Short mmCIF file of C-alpha atoms and ligand atoms in Angstrom, two decimals:
data_model
loop_
_atom_site.label_atom_id
_atom_site.label_comp_id
_atom_site.label_asym_id
_atom_site.label_seq_id
_atom_site.Cartn_x
_atom_site.Cartn_y
_atom_site.Cartn_z
CA MET U 1 36.64 1.57 8.36
CA SER U 2 35.11 1.95 4.90
CA HIS U 3 32.47 4.61 4.37
CA ASP U 4 29.60 2.12 4.17
CA GLN U 5 30.76 0.34 7.32
CA GLU U 6 30.79 3.70 9.07
CA VAL U 7 27.24 4.47 7.97
CA LEU U 8 26.01 1.01 9.00
CA SER U 9 27.62 1.23 12.40
CA GLY U 10 25.99 4.67 12.84
CA GLN U 11 22.64 3.10 12.00
CA ALA U 12 23.22 0.29 14.54
CA GLU U 13 24.29 2.72 17.24
CA PHE U 14 21.72 5.50 16.83
CA ILE U 15 18.59 4.09 15.19
CA LEU U 16 16.09 1.97 17.08
CA PRO U 17 16.87 -1.70 16.34
CA ALA U 18 13.19 -2.36 15.59
CA VAL U 19 13.76 -0.41 12.37
CA ARG U 20 15.12 -3.34 10.39
CA PRO U 21 16.61 -2.76 6.95
CA LEU U 22 15.62 -5.27 4.30
CA TYR U 23 18.78 -7.15 3.39
CA GLU U 24 21.37 -9.28 5.20
CA LYS U 25 23.83 -6.53 4.33
CA PRO U 26 21.65 -3.41 4.38
CA LEU U 27 21.62 -1.31 1.26
CA ILE U 28 22.68 2.31 1.69
CA LEU U 29 20.91 4.27 -1.01
CA HIS U 30 22.38 7.54 -2.05
CA LYS U 31 20.84 8.80 -5.31
CA GLY U 32 17.84 8.16 -7.53
CA GLN U 33 16.41 9.12 -10.91
CA GLY U 34 13.25 7.65 -12.38
CA VAL U 35 13.24 3.91 -11.66
CA TRP U 36 17.00 3.80 -11.01
CA VAL U 37 18.81 4.21 -7.70
CA LYS U 38 22.47 4.13 -6.76
CA ASP U 39 24.06 2.99 -3.52
CA VAL U 40 26.92 4.81 -1.78
CA ASN U 41 29.44 2.84 -3.80
CA GLY U 42 27.87 3.88 -7.09
CA ARG U 43 26.27 0.48 -7.86
CA GLU U 44 23.04 0.92 -9.79
CA TYR U 45 19.75 -0.88 -9.13
CA LEU U 46 16.50 -1.02 -11.03
CA ASP U 47 13.91 -0.11 -8.42
CA LEU U 48 10.67 -2.05 -8.88
CA PHE U 49 9.50 -1.34 -5.34
CA ALA U 50 9.70 2.49 -5.35
CA GLY U 51 10.29 2.92 -1.61
CA ILE U 52 7.15 0.84 -0.94
CA LEU U 53 5.05 2.06 -3.88
CA THR U 54 5.76 5.67 -3.03
CA THR U 55 7.92 7.29 -5.71
CA SER U 56 4.88 7.06 -7.93
CA VAL U 57 6.19 9.31 -10.69
CA GLY U 58 9.84 8.29 -10.31
CA HIS U 59 12.73 9.22 -8.06
CA CYS U 60 13.51 12.94 -8.18
CA ASN U 61 10.82 13.61 -10.77
CA PRO U 62 11.98 16.93 -12.27
CA HIS U 63 8.57 18.62 -12.10
CA VAL U 64 8.06 17.63 -8.45
CA VAL U 65 11.61 18.67 -7.53
CA ALA U 66 11.16 22.04 -9.25
CA ARG U 67 7.90 22.81 -7.47
CA MET U 68 9.23 21.73 -4.07
CA THR U 69 12.43 23.72 -4.52
CA ASP U 70 10.51 26.80 -5.58
CA GLN U 71 8.18 26.50 -2.58
CA LEU U 72 11.10 25.95 -0.19
CA GLY U 73 12.53 29.29 -1.25
CA LYS U 74 9.18 31.05 -0.89
CA LEU U 75 7.55 29.78 2.29
CA GLY U 76 8.47 26.56 4.05
CA HIS U 77 6.01 26.37 6.91
CA THR U 78 2.76 27.84 8.17
CA SER U 79 0.77 25.20 10.18
CA THR U 80 -2.92 24.69 9.45
CA LEU U 81 -3.71 27.99 11.22
CA TYR U 82 -3.14 29.75 7.89
CA VAL U 83 -4.48 29.21 4.41
CA THR U 84 -1.96 28.42 1.67
CA GLU U 85 -2.31 28.14 -2.10
CA PRO U 86 -0.45 24.81 -2.39
CA GLN U 87 -2.79 23.13 0.12
CA VAL U 88 -5.89 24.40 -1.68
CA GLU U 89 -4.42 23.32 -5.02
CA ALA U 90 -3.52 19.82 -3.75
CA SER U 91 -6.96 19.32 -2.19
CA SER U 92 -8.83 20.47 -5.29
CA ARG U 93 -6.71 18.23 -7.53
CA LEU U 94 -7.46 15.35 -5.18
CA ALA U 95 -11.19 16.08 -5.20
CA SER U 96 -11.17 16.07 -9.00
CA ILE U 97 -9.98 12.45 -9.14
CA ALA U 98 -11.68 11.07 -6.00
CA PRO U 99 -14.81 8.96 -6.53
CA GLY U 100 -18.37 10.09 -5.84
CA LYS U 101 -19.01 12.78 -3.27
CA LEU U 102 -15.54 12.66 -1.72
CA SER U 103 -14.28 16.22 -1.89
CA GLN U 104 -13.08 17.46 1.52
CA THR U 105 -9.62 16.54 2.70
CA PHE U 106 -7.59 16.60 5.89
CA PHE U 107 -3.87 16.34 5.17
CA THR U 108 -1.54 14.46 7.51
CA ASN U 109 2.14 13.50 7.51
CA SER U 110 1.71 9.75 7.09
CA GLY U 111 -0.66 6.95 6.19
CA THR U 112 -1.02 6.05 9.86
CA GLU U 113 -2.38 9.48 10.69
CA ALA U 114 -4.71 9.36 7.69
CA ILE U 115 -6.13 6.10 9.06
CA GLU U 116 -6.44 7.60 12.55
CA SER U 117 -8.33 10.53 11.04
CA ALA U 118 -10.60 8.25 9.00
CA ILE U 119 -11.59 6.21 12.04
CA GLN U 120 -12.14 9.31 14.17
CA MET U 121 -14.24 10.79 11.37
CA ALA U 122 -16.40 7.66 11.23
CA PHE U 123 -16.83 7.62 15.03
CA LEU U 124 -17.79 11.30 15.04
CA HIS U 125 -20.25 10.96 12.18
CA THR U 126 -22.02 7.86 13.47
CA GLY U 127 -21.70 8.58 17.19
CA ARG U 128 -20.49 4.98 17.47
CA SER U 129 -17.16 3.46 18.45
CA GLU U 130 -16.70 -0.02 17.02
CA VAL U 131 -14.85 -0.74 13.81
CA ILE U 132 -14.47 -3.89 11.73
CA GLY U 133 -11.28 -4.64 9.82
CA LEU U 134 -9.83 -7.56 7.88
CA ARG U 135 -7.41 -10.13 9.24
CA GLN U 136 -4.04 -9.75 7.52
CA SER U 137 -4.64 -6.05 6.99
CA TYR U 138 -2.03 -3.38 7.63
CA HIS U 139 -3.17 0.10 8.60
CA GLY U 140 -0.24 1.73 10.39
CA ARG U 141 2.01 1.97 13.40
CA SER U 142 0.21 4.11 16.00
CA PHE U 143 -1.49 2.47 18.99
CA MET U 144 -4.92 2.41 17.31
CA ALA U 145 -3.69 1.67 13.77
CA SER U 146 -1.39 -1.15 14.90
CA ASN U 147 -4.36 -2.68 16.70
CA LEU U 148 -6.47 -2.34 13.56
CA THR U 149 -3.61 -4.06 11.73
CA ALA U 150 -3.99 -7.83 11.83
CA VAL U 151 -0.54 -9.26 11.14
CA SER U 152 0.95 -10.21 14.49
CA SER U 153 4.52 -9.22 13.63
CA TRP U 154 3.34 -5.61 13.16
CA ARG U 155 1.40 -5.49 16.45
CA PRO U 156 3.97 -4.68 19.12
CA LEU U 157 1.64 -4.52 22.14
CA ALA U 158 -0.63 -7.08 23.74
CA THR U 159 -2.85 -4.29 25.07
CA SER U 160 -5.88 -3.90 22.85
CA PHE U 161 -7.45 -0.73 21.59
CA PRO U 162 -11.16 -1.07 22.40
CA GLY U 163 -13.83 -1.58 19.77
CA ILE U 164 -11.76 -3.20 17.03
CA LYS U 165 -13.00 -6.49 15.52
CA HIS U 166 -11.49 -8.51 12.69
CA VAL U 167 -13.18 -10.66 10.06
CA GLN U 168 -12.02 -13.38 7.69
CA THR U 169 -9.47 -12.46 5.02
CA PRO U 170 -11.05 -12.67 1.55
CA TYR U 171 -8.02 -14.58 0.24
CA PRO U 172 -8.71 -16.33 -3.08
CA TYR U 173 -5.48 -18.39 -3.24
CA ARG U 174 -6.24 -19.86 0.19
CA CYS U 175 -10.02 -19.83 -0.13
CA PRO U 176 -11.49 -22.51 2.15
CA TYR U 177 -14.77 -22.66 0.19
CA LYS U 178 -13.83 -23.46 -3.36
CA GLN U 179 -10.78 -23.69 -5.66
CA PRO U 180 -10.44 -21.79 -7.84
CA CYS U 181 -12.16 -19.20 -5.70
CA ASP U 182 -14.73 -17.11 -7.55
CA ALA U 183 -17.61 -14.69 -7.07
CA SER U 184 -19.66 -17.39 -5.34
CA CYS U 185 -17.14 -17.37 -2.45
CA ALA U 186 -17.48 -13.60 -1.99
CA GLU U 187 -20.83 -14.00 -0.29
CA LYS U 188 -19.40 -16.61 2.09
CA PHE U 189 -16.45 -14.41 3.05
CA ALA U 190 -18.81 -11.47 3.50
CA ASN U 191 -21.11 -13.48 5.77
CA ASP U 192 -18.38 -13.34 8.38
CA ILE U 193 -18.80 -9.56 8.58
CA GLU U 194 -22.45 -10.01 9.49
CA ASP U 195 -21.61 -12.80 11.97
CA VAL U 196 -19.01 -10.63 13.69
CA ILE U 197 -21.37 -7.65 13.87
CA ARG U 198 -24.14 -9.80 15.33
CA THR U 199 -21.98 -11.69 17.80
CA THR U 200 -19.10 -9.51 18.95
CA THR U 201 -20.38 -5.92 18.71
CA ASN U 202 -23.35 -4.07 20.14
CA GLY U 203 -24.85 -4.33 16.66
CA LYS U 204 -24.04 -0.73 15.86
CA PRO U 205 -20.64 -0.59 14.15
CA ALA U 206 -19.22 2.77 13.11
CA ALA U 207 -17.35 1.44 10.09
CA PHE U 208 -15.86 -1.36 8.07
CA ILE U 209 -12.36 -0.66 6.75
CA ALA U 210 -10.46 -2.55 4.06
CA GLU U 211 -7.50 -2.09 1.78
CA SER U 212 -8.95 -2.50 -1.72
CA VAL U 213 -5.87 -4.58 -2.54
CA MET U 214 -4.27 -5.88 0.65
CA GLY U 215 -0.67 -4.62 0.64
CA VAL U 216 1.50 -5.85 3.49
CA GLY U 217 -0.76 -8.93 3.69
CA GLY U 218 0.58 -10.04 0.31
CA TYR U 219 -1.19 -8.22 -2.52
CA ILE U 220 -4.41 -10.08 -1.97
CA VAL U 221 -7.24 -9.06 -4.30
CA PRO U 222 -10.59 -10.00 -2.74
CA PRO U 223 -12.86 -12.14 -4.96
CA PRO U 224 -15.22 -10.23 -7.27
CA GLY U 225 -18.23 -8.86 -5.45
CA TYR U 226 -16.74 -9.07 -1.95
CA LEU U 227 -16.14 -5.38 -1.28
CA LYS U 228 -19.50 -4.43 -2.77
CA ARG U 229 -21.23 -6.92 -0.48
CA ALA U 230 -19.13 -5.72 2.49
CA ALA U 231 -20.28 -2.15 1.82
CA GLU U 232 -23.92 -3.27 1.66
CA ILE U 233 -23.61 -5.15 4.95
CA ILE U 234 -21.91 -2.37 6.92
CA ARG U 235 -24.40 0.19 5.57
CA SER U 236 -27.34 -2.03 6.46
CA TYR U 237 -26.12 -1.77 10.07
CA GLY U 238 -25.76 2.01 9.82
CA GLY U 239 -21.95 2.04 9.54
CA LEU U 240 -19.61 3.66 7.01
CA PHE U 241 -17.35 2.05 4.43
CA ILE U 242 -13.73 3.19 4.61
CA SER U 243 -11.29 2.34 1.85
CA ASP U 244 -7.61 2.28 2.76
CA GLU U 245 -5.98 3.41 -0.48
CA VAL U 246 -2.55 4.05 1.01
CA GLN U 247 -0.98 1.45 -1.32
CA SER U 248 -3.60 0.90 -3.99
CA GLY U 249 -4.47 4.53 -4.73
CA PHE U 250 -3.38 6.99 -7.42
CA GLY U 251 -3.70 4.84 -10.50
CA ARG U 252 -1.63 2.02 -9.05
CA SER U 253 -4.35 -0.59 -9.60
CA GLY U 254 -4.78 0.32 -13.29
CA THR U 255 -7.72 1.84 -15.22
CA HIS U 256 -9.13 3.71 -12.20
CA TRP U 257 -7.61 6.23 -9.83
CA PHE U 258 -8.43 4.20 -6.72
CA GLY U 259 -8.45 0.44 -6.14
CA ILE U 260 -11.95 0.50 -4.67
CA GLU U 261 -13.36 1.71 -8.00
CA HIS U 262 -12.83 -1.77 -9.45
CA SER U 263 -15.56 -2.93 -7.06
CA GLU U 264 -18.23 -0.39 -7.94
CA VAL U 265 -18.27 0.89 -4.38
CA GLU U 266 -18.33 4.57 -3.50
CA PRO U 267 -16.55 4.73 -0.18
CA ASP U 268 -17.72 7.12 2.54
CA ILE U 269 -14.15 7.88 3.53
CA MET U 270 -10.76 7.15 1.95
CA ALA U 271 -7.32 7.19 3.55
CA MET U 272 -4.31 7.78 1.33
CA ALA U 273 -0.55 8.38 1.55
CA LYS U 274 2.54 6.84 -0.14
CA GLY U 275 2.21 7.69 -3.87
CA ILE U 276 0.29 10.93 -3.30
CA ALA U 277 3.37 13.16 -3.15
CA ASN U 278 6.14 11.04 -4.70
CA GLY U 279 7.89 10.53 -1.37
CA ALA U 280 7.21 13.79 0.45
CA PRO U 281 5.62 12.96 3.82
CA VAL U 282 1.92 13.36 2.99
CA GLY U 283 -1.15 11.43 4.07
CA ALA U 284 -4.75 12.39 3.44
CA MET U 285 -8.23 11.56 4.60
CA ILE U 286 -10.99 12.51 2.21
CA THR U 287 -14.75 12.39 2.75
CA SER U 288 -18.01 14.00 1.65
CA PRO U 289 -19.04 17.45 2.92
CA GLU U 290 -21.96 15.86 4.75
CA ILE U 291 -19.72 13.53 6.75
CA ALA U 292 -16.97 16.15 7.19
CA GLU U 293 -19.56 18.42 8.82
CA SER U 294 -19.79 15.98 11.74
CA TRP U 295 -16.30 16.89 12.94
CA GLN U 296 -17.32 19.86 15.07
CA ALA U 297 -14.44 19.92 17.53
CA LYS U 298 -11.34 21.85 16.49
CA THR U 299 -8.49 19.98 14.84
CA ILE U 300 -5.01 21.05 13.89
CA SER U 301 -1.82 19.65 12.43
CA THR U 302 1.40 21.58 12.78
CA PHE U 303 3.05 19.86 9.83
CA GLY U 304 -0.03 18.49 8.04
CA GLY U 305 -0.64 20.45 4.84
CA ASN U 306 2.89 21.85 4.98
CA PRO U 307 3.45 24.07 1.90
CA ILE U 308 6.47 22.11 0.63
CA SER U 309 4.66 18.79 1.03
CA MET U 310 1.59 20.28 -0.62
CA ALA U 311 3.66 21.59 -3.53
CA ALA U 312 4.94 18.01 -3.89
CA ALA U 313 1.41 16.59 -3.77
CA ALA U 314 0.04 19.14 -6.25
CA ALA U 315 2.95 18.56 -8.64
CA THR U 316 2.69 14.76 -8.35
CA LEU U 317 -1.06 14.83 -9.02
CA GLU U 318 -0.47 17.13 -11.99
CA VAL U 319 2.07 14.70 -13.51
CA MET U 320 -0.23 11.77 -12.80
CA VAL U 321 -3.13 13.36 -14.67
CA ASP U 322 -0.94 14.56 -17.56
CA GLU U 323 0.60 11.12 -17.95
CA ASP U 324 -2.69 9.26 -17.40
CA VAL U 325 -1.07 6.91 -14.88
CA PRO U 326 -4.13 4.64 -14.43
CA GLN U 327 -3.86 3.75 -18.11
CA ARG U 328 -0.08 3.34 -17.94
CA ALA U 329 -0.45 1.03 -14.93
CA THR U 330 -2.87 -1.11 -16.93
CA VAL U 331 -0.53 -1.44 -19.92
CA GLN U 332 2.76 -1.84 -18.07
CA GLY U 333 1.05 -3.97 -15.41
CA GLU U 334 -0.14 -6.35 -18.11
CA GLN U 335 3.40 -6.63 -19.47
CA LEU U 336 4.82 -7.33 -16.00
CA LEU U 337 2.07 -9.83 -15.19
CA THR U 338 2.63 -11.72 -18.45
CA GLY U 339 6.36 -12.03 -17.70
CA LEU U 340 5.75 -13.15 -14.13
CA LEU U 341 3.22 -15.77 -15.23
CA GLN U 342 5.86 -17.18 -17.60
CA LEU U 343 8.21 -17.51 -14.64
CA LYS U 344 5.47 -19.27 -12.67
CA ASP U 345 5.39 -21.89 -15.45
CA GLN U 346 9.11 -22.49 -14.94
CA PHE U 347 9.41 -22.51 -11.18
CA GLU U 348 7.29 -24.86 -9.06
CA TRP U 349 7.77 -22.75 -5.95
CA ILE U 350 5.93 -19.79 -7.45
CA GLY U 351 2.47 -20.78 -6.24
CA ASP U 352 0.50 -17.72 -7.25
CA VAL U 353 1.00 -14.54 -9.25
CA ARG U 354 -1.61 -11.88 -8.56
CA GLY U 355 -2.47 -8.25 -8.03
CA ARG U 356 -3.83 -5.36 -10.00
CA GLY U 357 -2.12 -2.94 -12.37
CA LEU U 358 1.39 -2.19 -11.15
CA MET U 359 0.85 -3.83 -7.77
CA LEU U 360 1.86 -7.43 -8.39
CA GLY U 361 2.95 -10.18 -6.03
CA LEU U 362 4.27 -13.74 -6.16
CA GLU U 363 3.34 -16.10 -3.35
CA LEU U 364 6.08 -18.66 -2.79
CA VAL U 365 5.17 -22.14 -1.60
CA GLU U 366 7.02 -25.38 -0.83
CA ASP U 367 4.64 -27.24 -3.12
CA ARG U 368 1.57 -26.36 -5.10
CA GLU U 369 -0.69 -29.00 -3.53
CA GLU U 370 -0.24 -28.23 0.16
CA LYS U 371 0.68 -24.57 -0.49
CA LYS U 372 2.95 -24.45 2.52
CA PRO U 373 4.37 -20.91 2.72
CA PHE U 374 8.06 -20.73 1.75
CA PRO U 375 9.59 -17.71 3.54
CA ALA U 376 13.18 -18.99 3.21
CA LYS U 377 12.81 -19.02 -0.59
CA ALA U 378 11.32 -15.53 -0.57
CA GLN U 379 14.23 -14.22 1.51
CA ALA U 380 16.73 -15.92 -0.81
CA LEU U 381 14.98 -14.50 -3.88
CA LEU U 382 15.01 -11.01 -2.37
CA GLU U 383 18.78 -11.32 -1.91
CA SER U 384 19.41 -12.76 -5.37
CA CYS U 385 17.37 -9.95 -6.93
CA LYS U 386 19.69 -7.55 -5.15
CA ASN U 387 22.67 -9.43 -6.61
CA GLN U 388 21.13 -8.92 -10.05
CA GLY U 389 20.74 -5.19 -9.40
CA LEU U 390 16.99 -5.29 -8.81
CA LEU U 391 14.98 -4.00 -5.87
CA VAL U 392 11.73 -5.76 -4.95
CA GLY U 393 9.74 -6.02 -1.70
CA ILE U 394 8.50 -8.76 0.57
CA GLY U 395 5.23 -9.29 2.44
CA GLY U 396 2.54 -11.80 3.35
CA LEU U 397 1.68 -13.24 6.73
CA TYR U 398 4.82 -15.42 6.72
CA SER U 399 7.02 -13.03 4.71
CA HIS U 400 6.66 -15.38 1.77
CA VAL U 401 5.24 -13.04 -0.88
CA ILE U 402 7.49 -11.06 -3.22
CA ARG U 403 5.98 -7.66 -3.99
CA LEU U 404 6.51 -5.46 -7.02
CA GLY U 405 5.28 -1.87 -7.28
CA PRO U 406 7.44 0.41 -9.45
CA SER U 407 6.95 4.03 -10.42
CA LEU U 408 3.79 4.40 -12.48
CA LEU U 409 5.90 6.06 -15.18
CA VAL U 410 7.97 2.90 -15.67
CA THR U 411 8.49 2.23 -19.39
CA ALA U 412 8.11 -0.98 -21.39
CA PRO U 413 11.91 -1.42 -21.83
CA GLU U 414 12.40 -0.91 -18.08
CA ILE U 415 9.81 -3.59 -17.31
CA GLU U 416 11.53 -5.87 -19.82
CA GLU U 417 14.86 -5.26 -18.10
CA GLY U 418 13.25 -5.88 -14.70
CA LEU U 419 11.80 -9.18 -15.91
CA LYS U 420 15.21 -10.26 -17.25
CA ARG U 421 16.84 -9.51 -13.92
CA PHE U 422 14.03 -11.16 -11.99
CA GLY U 423 14.29 -14.26 -14.20
CA ARG U 424 18.05 -14.43 -13.63
CA ALA U 425 17.49 -14.13 -9.87
CA CYS U 426 15.05 -17.07 -9.99
CA HIS U 427 17.56 -19.18 -11.95
CA GLU U 428 20.33 -18.21 -9.51
CA LEU U 429 18.29 -19.86 -6.75
CA GLU U 430 17.93 -23.10 -8.73
CA GLU U 431 21.70 -23.26 -9.27
CA ARG U 432 22.51 -23.09 -5.57
N1 LIG Q 501 -2.26 1.60 5.24
C1 LIG Q 501 -1.63 0.80 4.37
C2 LIG Q 501 -2.45 -0.05 3.44
C3 LIG Q 501 -0.24 0.74 4.33
O1 LIG Q 501 0.37 -0.07 3.47
C4 LIG Q 501 0.50 1.57 5.20
C5 LIG Q 501 2.02 1.57 5.18
N2 LIG Q 501 2.64 0.42 4.77
C6 LIG Q 501 -0.18 2.39 6.10
C7 LIG Q 501 -1.57 2.38 6.10
C8 LIG Q 501 0.55 3.28 7.04
O2 LIG Q 501 1.25 4.26 6.35
P1 LIG Q 501 2.54 5.00 6.99
O3 LIG Q 501 3.65 4.01 7.01
O4 LIG Q 501 2.75 6.15 6.04
O5 LIG Q 501 2.16 5.47 8.33
#
């Protein structure tokens, strides 16, 4: 048996089958540097998906590696019972880039736990226990977070977590009100929040939660004005506005540090993870001191705020500020978007190209009139990208949206190379 067959049979035998690798023949990654990764056979790939938008300053970023290695040799674990310098440093760096009054953080080991903490925080602060989310959202894999998630394939149980309600997806490409969808539709989408509060809750919701750019749902950017209106509505009913920045945070959306800042909304609570520590397992919930004060019961996390993870977060945030990643995401995002729009002109089945900064997606459709989702094409494109030595992601309700989200330090020549490979992958499909 070859080495890769051995590894794959180990995966099949010992890992839960629900953990499904992306490709027909799963890719076994072995090494990475910057935006490049190598498989076990030494084949190189340009990684424009960054382990789901997570290696935000590049695989094995030397500064992050150095700080983690140094910390590993000094002190590897404490639990939150003790104070550590790396945790204080990471939290103060986070507070310095977070919008408005958000300055107090609880660190977790994943995005899911950050979401759990955000919802608990909102319940504790308001003394209420109903929460409104968006259809097609993704918020995590725990019992509560998978119920808050509204993509059926990511909701394993029929049992419902109480108090969760979902409202209409503010989805411009499939806007039922007007095409092209614009700011005038935002009010109509937002009306559904008020309808749901009035009809399916006790009228006293604890919070509204939204991804500022919907990730797993297919890189959906709500129409201008929607999130601002959503915040006004939830606040008029005494609830909090929670922004899920797990994918869209840390400069990813361009210009600003967090996706929600494009909407002129100061969230009451933000949940973050992924890009925060360049791949070290870190999630975070940040809020204002006034709201944080409402959590009076004790809380603890054995691994949350772990010194090595915190060294990774502090180092990643340091690189992000030094390199001005929001600005880089704007410039390189523009370059990527321009190239993708040119491909849309050539291929009928690319129905929509959208996103913000370096979080860009292509929605594939059977035809542009009916806009029937085209998951088979998306799957084929994913595979042909792999043949061209390019890693991209997939998403959308029907797995018909190709997602791109490289390291925020990606350079112009690397984007150019990525576009060349992506173009070749599109042509490869036509030739079949
Ligand atoms: N929120 C969003 C927007 C996400 O994309 C994800 C992960 N895909 C999560 C929460 C959950 O994060 P994790 O997988 O780290 O638990």
